[in-house]
Coordinates of C-alpha atoms and ligand atoms in Angstrom, one line a residue:
M1 CA -0.2 0.0 0.1
S2 CA 1.5 3.6 -0.7
S3 CA 0.4 6.6 1.2
T4 CA -1.2 9.5 0.2
L5 CA 0.5 12.0 -0.5
N6 CA -0.5 15.6 -0.2
L7 CA 1.0 17.2 -3.6
A8 CA 0.5 20.2 -5.9
P9 CA -0.5 20.1 -8.8
L10 CA 2.1 21.8 -11.7
S11 CA -0.1 24.7 -12.2
G12 CA 0.8 25.5 -9.0
W13 CA 4.5 25.0 -9.4
G14 CA 4.5 28.6 -10.3
L15 CA 6.2 28.2 -13.6
P16 CA 5.8 30.5 -16.2
D17 CA 4.4 27.2 -18.8
T18 CA 3.3 23.9 -17.7
T19 CA 2.2 23.3 -21.0
R20 CA 3.3 19.4 -21.6
P21 CA 5.9 18.5 -22.1
I22 CA 8.0 21.1 -19.9
V23 CA 11.2 20.9 -21.0
I24 CA 13.9 21.0 -18.3
A25 CA 17.5 21.5 -20.4
G26 CA 21.2 22.3 -19.6
P27 CA 24.7 20.9 -18.4
C28 CA 25.1 18.0 -17.0
S29 CA 27.4 20.3 -15.6
A30 CA 28.8 23.6 -14.3
E31 CA 31.8 24.2 -16.2
T32 CA 32.8 27.5 -16.5
E33 CA 30.9 30.9 -17.0
E34 CA 30.8 31.0 -20.0
Q35 CA 29.8 27.5 -21.3
V36 CA 27.0 28.2 -18.7
M37 CA 26.2 31.5 -20.2
A38 CA 26.5 30.6 -24.0
T39 CA 24.3 27.7 -22.9
A40 CA 21.6 28.8 -21.5
R41 CA 21.4 31.9 -24.1
G42 CA 21.2 28.8 -27.0
L43 CA 18.2 27.5 -24.9
K44 CA 16.4 31.0 -23.9
A45 CA 16.2 31.3 -27.9
L46 CA 14.4 28.1 -27.8
G47 CA 11.7 29.4 -25.3
I48 CA 13.4 26.6 -23.2
H49 CA 12.1 28.0 -19.0
I50 CA 14.1 25.5 -17.0
Y51 CA 17.6 25.4 -17.1
R52 CA 19.5 22.9 -15.1
A53 CA 22.9 22.4 -14.4
G54 CA 24.9 19.9 -12.0
I55 CA 27.3 21.5 -9.2
W56 CA 28.1 19.0 -7.4
K57 CA 28.4 16.2 -9.6
P58 CA 28.6 12.7 -8.4
R59 CA 30.7 10.8 -10.4
T60 CA 31.3 6.6 -10.5
R61 CA 35.1 6.7 -10.0
P62 CA 37.4 9.1 -7.8
G63 CA 39.3 11.5 -9.7
S64 CA 37.2 12.3 -12.5
F65 CA 35.6 16.1 -12.7
E66 CA 33.5 16.5 -9.2
G67 CA 31.4 19.2 -10.4
V68 CA 32.7 22.9 -9.4
G69 CA 31.2 23.5 -6.2
S70 CA 29.5 26.5 -4.8
I71 CA 30.9 29.0 -7.4
G72 CA 28.8 27.1 -10.1
L73 CA 25.6 29.1 -8.0
R74 CA 26.6 32.2 -9.1
W75 CA 26.6 31.4 -12.5
L76 CA 23.0 30.0 -12.2
Q77 CA 21.8 33.0 -10.5
R78 CA 23.2 35.2 -13.7
V79 CA 21.2 32.5 -15.9
K80 CA 18.4 33.6 -14.2
A81 CA 18.9 37.2 -13.7
E82 CA 19.8 38.1 -17.4
T83 CA 17.9 35.1 -18.8
G84 CA 14.5 34.8 -16.7
M85 CA 14.7 31.5 -16.7
R86 CA 13.7 29.5 -13.8
T87 CA 17.1 27.1 -12.4
A88 CA 17.4 23.9 -11.1
T89 CA 20.5 21.9 -9.6
E90 CA 21.2 18.3 -8.0
V91 CA 21.3 18.0 -3.8
A92 CA 23.0 15.1 -2.4
N93 CA 23.6 16.3 1.2
V94 CA 22.3 19.0 3.4
K95 CA 25.3 21.2 2.7
H96 CA 24.0 21.4 -0.6
V97 CA 20.4 22.0 0.4
Y98 CA 21.4 25.3 2.5
E99 CA 23.7 26.7 0.0
A100 CA 20.8 25.9 -3.2
L101 CA 18.5 27.5 -1.0
K102 CA 20.7 30.9 -0.3
A103 CA 21.8 31.3 -3.9
G104 CA 17.7 31.1 -5.0
I105 CA 17.7 28.1 -7.4
D106 CA 14.3 27.1 -8.1
I107 CA 13.7 23.7 -8.9
L108 CA 15.8 20.7 -6.8
W109 CA 16.7 17.4 -7.7
I110 CA 17.9 14.3 -6.2
G111 CA 20.2 12.2 -8.5
A112 CA 20.0 8.4 -8.7
R113 CA 22.6 7.6 -5.9
T114 CA 21.4 9.5 -3.5
S115 CA 17.4 8.6 -3.9
V116 CA 18.8 5.1 -3.3
N117 CA 19.7 5.4 0.0
P118 CA 16.8 6.2 2.6
F119 CA 19.3 8.6 5.2
A120 CA 20.6 10.5 2.9
I121 CA 16.9 12.0 1.9
Q122 CA 15.9 11.7 5.2
E123 CA 18.4 14.5 5.9
I124 CA 17.7 16.4 2.7
A125 CA 14.2 16.3 3.9
D126 CA 14.7 17.1 7.3
A127 CA 17.2 20.3 5.9
L128 CA 14.2 21.5 3.6
E129 CA 11.8 21.2 6.3
G130 CA 9.5 24.1 5.9
V131 CA 10.4 25.2 2.5
D132 CA 7.8 24.3 -0.1
I133 CA 10.3 24.0 -3.0
P134 CA 9.6 22.1 -6.4
V135 CA 11.6 18.4 -5.9
L136 CA 12.3 16.2 -8.6
V137 CA 13.1 13.0 -7.8
K138 CA 15.2 10.2 -9.7
N139 CA 14.5 7.1 -9.2
P140 CA 17.1 5.0 -7.5
V141 CA 19.9 2.9 -9.8
N142 CA 17.6 -0.5 -8.9
P143 CA 14.2 -0.7 -10.3
D144 CA 12.3 -1.0 -6.4
V145 CA 9.2 1.4 -6.7
D146 CA 9.1 1.1 -2.8
L147 CA 12.2 2.8 -2.7
W148 CA 11.6 5.6 -5.1
L149 CA 8.3 6.6 -3.8
G150 CA 9.4 5.8 -0.4
A151 CA 12.1 9.0 -0.9
V152 CA 8.9 11.2 -2.1
E153 CA 7.0 10.2 0.6
R154 CA 10.1 11.3 3.1
L155 CA 10.1 15.0 1.6
N156 CA 6.1 15.0 1.5
K157 CA 6.2 14.6 5.3
A158 CA 8.8 17.3 5.5
G159 CA 5.9 19.7 4.3
L160 CA 7.1 19.4 0.6
T161 CA 4.1 19.3 -1.6
R162 CA 5.6 20.2 -5.1
L163 CA 7.4 16.8 -5.7
A164 CA 7.6 14.8 -9.2
A165 CA 9.4 12.0 -10.3
L166 CA 11.7 11.8 -12.5
H167 CA 12.6 8.4 -14.3
R168 CA 16.2 8.0 -15.6
G169 CA 16.4 4.1 -16.1
F170 CA 17.9 1.3 -14.4
S171 CA 21.8 -0.2 -13.7
S172 CA 22.1 -3.7 -15.5
A173 CA 24.5 -5.8 -15.7
E174 CA 23.2 -6.9 -18.7
K175 CA 25.1 -5.7 -22.3
S176 CA 22.6 -2.9 -24.2
E177 CA 22.8 -0.5 -26.5
L178 CA 21.3 2.0 -23.6
R179 CA 23.4 3.0 -20.6
N180 CA 20.5 2.5 -18.3
E181 CA 17.3 0.7 -19.0
P182 CA 14.3 1.9 -19.0
Q183 CA 12.2 -0.4 -17.5
W184 CA 9.0 1.9 -18.1
Q185 CA 6.8 -0.7 -15.7
I186 CA 8.4 0.7 -13.2
P187 CA 7.3 4.2 -14.0
I188 CA 4.0 3.1 -15.3
E189 CA 2.9 1.3 -11.9
V190 CA 4.8 4.7 -9.9
R191 CA 2.2 6.4 -11.9
R192 CA -0.4 3.7 -11.0
R193 CA 0.2 4.3 -7.6
Q194 CA 0.3 7.8 -7.5
P195 CA -1.3 9.7 -9.9
E196 CA -1.7 12.8 -9.0
L197 CA 2.3 12.4 -9.0
P198 CA 3.6 14.4 -11.8
M199 CA 6.6 11.6 -13.9
F200 CA 9.1 13.7 -16.1
C201 CA 11.6 11.3 -18.2
D202 CA 15.4 12.0 -18.5
P203 CA 15.9 10.4 -22.3
S204 CA 19.9 11.7 -21.5
H205 CA 20.6 9.1 -19.1
I206 CA 19.0 5.9 -19.9
A207 CA 20.5 6.4 -23.6
G208 CA 24.3 7.7 -22.8
R209 CA 24.1 8.5 -26.8
R210 CA 22.6 11.6 -27.8
D211 CA 21.4 9.5 -31.2
L212 CA 18.8 8.2 -29.2
I213 CA 17.2 10.5 -27.1
R214 CA 14.6 11.6 -29.5
D215 CA 12.9 7.9 -30.2
L216 CA 13.2 7.7 -25.7
A217 CA 11.6 11.5 -25.7
Q218 CA 9.2 10.2 -27.7
R219 CA 8.1 6.8 -25.5
A220 CA 7.7 9.0 -22.4
V221 CA 5.5 11.9 -24.5
N222 CA 3.0 8.7 -25.7
L223 CA 3.3 7.1 -21.9
D224 CA 1.8 10.8 -21.0
F225 CA 4.7 11.7 -18.8
H226 CA 4.6 15.7 -17.8
G227 CA 7.7 16.4 -18.6
L228 CA 11.2 16.1 -19.5
M229 CA 15.1 17.0 -18.9
I230 CA 17.6 16.6 -21.6
E231 CA 20.9 17.3 -21.2
T232 CA 22.0 20.2 -23.8
H233 CA 25.3 21.7 -23.4
C234 CA 26.9 24.5 -26.1
Q235 CA 29.6 22.4 -27.3
P236 CA 28.6 19.0 -25.8
D237 CA 31.7 17.0 -27.4
Q238 CA 33.7 19.0 -25.0
A239 CA 31.9 18.3 -21.9
W240 CA 33.4 17.3 -18.5
S241 CA 31.1 15.6 -17.6
D242 CA 28.9 12.7 -19.9
A243 CA 29.8 14.3 -23.4
S244 CA 28.1 12.0 -25.2
Q245 CA 24.8 12.3 -24.1
Q246 CA 24.9 15.8 -24.6
V247 CA 23.1 17.7 -27.6
T248 CA 24.0 21.1 -28.3
P249 CA 20.8 23.6 -28.2
E250 CA 20.3 23.6 -31.8
Q251 CA 19.7 19.5 -31.9
L252 CA 17.3 20.2 -28.7
G253 CA 15.1 22.1 -31.1
D254 CA 15.2 19.3 -33.9
I255 CA 14.3 16.8 -30.9
L256 CA 11.8 19.1 -29.7
H257 CA 9.9 19.8 -32.9
A258 CA 10.1 16.5 -34.1
L259 CA 7.7 15.5 -30.9
V260 CA 4.8 14.3 -31.3
R261 CA 2.6 16.0 -28.8
R262 CA -0.6 13.6 -27.6
E263 CA -3.2 14.4 -25.5
A264 CA -3.5 12.1 -22.1
T265 CA -7.5 12.2 -23.1
S266 CA -10.0 13.6 -25.9
A267 CA -14.0 14.7 -25.5
D268 CA -15.3 13.1 -29.0
S269 CA -17.8 11.1 -29.0
D270 CA -16.5 8.7 -31.5
Y271 CA -13.5 8.2 -29.6
Q272 CA -14.9 7.3 -25.9
R273 CA -17.5 5.1 -28.2
Q274 CA -14.5 2.7 -29.8
L275 CA -11.7 3.1 -26.3
S276 CA -15.3 1.9 -24.2
E277 CA -16.1 -0.6 -26.5
L278 CA -12.3 -2.2 -27.0
R279 CA -11.9 -2.2 -23.2
E280 CA -14.8 -4.6 -22.5
A281 CA -13.6 -6.4 -25.0
I282 CA -10.4 -6.2 -23.1
D283 CA -12.2 -6.4 -19.6
Q284 CA -13.6 -10.2 -20.7
L285 CA -10.4 -11.6 -22.6
D286 CA -8.5 -10.7 -19.3
N287 CA -11.9 -12.4 -17.1
D288 CA -11.1 -15.4 -19.7
L289 CA -7.3 -15.6 -19.5
L290 CA -8.3 -15.7 -15.3
N291 CA -10.8 -18.5 -16.2
A292 CA -8.6 -20.6 -18.2
L293 CA -5.3 -20.5 -15.9
A294 CA -7.5 -21.2 -12.6
R295 CA -8.5 -23.9 -14.9
R296 CA -5.0 -24.9 -15.5
M297 CA -4.2 -24.9 -11.5
D298 CA -6.5 -27.1 -11.1
I299 CA -5.7 -29.7 -13.9
V300 CA -1.9 -29.0 -12.3
A301 CA -3.1 -29.9 -8.8
Q302 CA -4.9 -33.1 -10.0
I303 CA -1.4 -34.5 -11.8
G304 CA 0.8 -33.3 -8.8
R305 CA -2.1 -36.1 -7.1
I306 CA -1.2 -39.0 -9.3
K307 CA 2.3 -37.9 -9.5
K308 CA 2.6 -38.0 -5.5
A309 CA 0.2 -41.5 -5.8
N310 CA 3.1 -43.1 -8.1
G311 CA 6.4 -41.5 -6.4
I312 CA 7.5 -39.4 -9.3
T313 CA 9.1 -36.3 -9.8
V314 CA 7.4 -33.1 -10.0
L315 CA 9.9 -31.8 -12.7
Q316 CA 10.5 -33.3 -15.9
A317 CA 13.1 -31.1 -17.5
G318 CA 11.7 -32.4 -21.1
R319 CA 8.3 -31.4 -21.1
W320 CA 9.2 -28.1 -19.8
D321 CA 11.1 -28.1 -22.6
E322 CA 8.4 -29.2 -24.9
I323 CA 5.7 -26.8 -23.7
V324 CA 8.5 -23.7 -24.3
R325 CA 9.1 -25.0 -27.8
R326 CA 5.3 -25.7 -28.9
V327 CA 4.5 -22.0 -27.3
H328 CA 7.4 -20.5 -28.9
Q329 CA 6.1 -21.5 -32.0
R330 CA 2.1 -21.3 -32.0
G331 CA 3.1 -17.7 -30.7
A332 CA 5.2 -17.0 -33.6
E333 CA 2.6 -18.1 -35.9
R334 CA 0.2 -15.5 -33.7
G335 CA 2.6 -12.4 -33.9
L336 CA 3.8 -13.0 -30.4
S337 CA 7.4 -12.4 -29.2
E338 CA 9.8 -15.3 -27.6
G339 CA 10.2 -12.3 -25.1
F340 CA 6.7 -12.1 -24.1
L341 CA 5.8 -15.5 -23.9
D342 CA 9.2 -16.7 -21.9
V343 CA 8.1 -14.4 -19.5
V344 CA 4.3 -15.1 -18.9
F345 CA 5.3 -19.2 -19.1
R346 CA 7.7 -18.8 -16.6
A347 CA 5.5 -17.7 -14.5
I348 CA 2.8 -19.6 -14.9
H349 CA 4.9 -23.0 -15.5
E350 CA 7.0 -21.7 -11.3
E351 CA 3.9 -21.4 -10.4
S352 CA 2.6 -25.0 -11.1
I353 CA 5.7 -26.1 -10.1
S354 CA 5.1 -24.3 -6.4
R355 CA 1.8 -26.2 -6.5
Q356 CA 2.6 -29.7 -6.7
Q357 CA 5.5 -28.9 -4.4
R358 CA 2.9 -27.9 -1.8
I359 CA 0.8 -31.4 -2.5
L360 CA 4.0 -33.2 -2.2
D361 CA 4.7 -31.5 1.1
D362 CA 0.7 -31.8 2.2
L363 CA 0.1 -28.5 2.4
A364 CA -2.4 -28.6 -0.2
Ligands
LIG401 C1 22.4 14.4 -13.5 O1 21.3 14.4 -14.1 O2 23.5 15.0 -14.0 C2 22.9 13.4 -12.7 C3 24.4 12.7 -12.1 O3 22.0 11.9 -12.7 P1 21.9 10.8 -12.2 O4 21.3 11.0 -10.5 O5 20.5 10.5 -12.9 O6 22.8 9.8 -12.7
LIG402 MN1 25.0 14.1 -16.6

């Protein structure tokens, strides 16, 4: 169960424009005053309203550039004074919070390596008590919905209501063309549990490569995300951190121009009728699936009982292999992918085995 959050809608964040997607852009790191200002001018020209820059950088290994530190806050103040854009930076501890607040930073975000740690989040929440500044909470590096929402809840309990989740993908040991696996079902589950919590996407850290950002941003828009955070640098190839995933303001303009905007819903009566007919069909099919699963499990139990009576093992590896091959073949004929079928049938098989195991153990 998720607790109820007391949230202000995005319209109450005091932003100049909340047309979706709300775009937050700016460099991975503030490097020099010139780089910060040149990037800001490029973004202002695109009509961007929120400027991001990392001042304190969490790096995987020591010795990498760890951010310019507090001096960068003065550059962000200059961005705001000269362009009128709101400013955003990452805070990872109490010192960052105090300095960012003192400098008048408008929006804070909490990084993936911080939201994974409830002690760190609680300290940040305590430091922010009574200051209702907007905070974007990145997902923890591991795909744990409770840990992610737990971080949001800690901030909310400290009185912060202008909160949003920021999806930046998840670490994985598996090789992939992406730097962090999106695992879209995780932010979807967060939205199911907390529909009022705005959801942003950071396609830059998911991609790790600038050529993949456009498709990921479109995916997020298709899934009704409220906003995007996209790392943008006046000279991406010279960036001191995350060079390969940053885009120029001009490239950001192209990405945003190509985005197909979608509405969350439509009042059109034809659309509403078609949708409700199709949803009814889905509900009926889900019912059929549940009935079929229940019948399958009954038969599994009967098999378990005859196996037990005859002193036979629960698992016959050959039989499972035969099922997998048949499912792949019949699934392919119906346009169902092997990856999908593997997930579904592995779950069915696991449940079947555990039912028979319980019969053997006299628990059922
Ligand atoms: C960042 O936004 O620059 C950053 C460090 O992101 P993450 O916490 O997602 O790695
Ligand atoms: Mn970065």
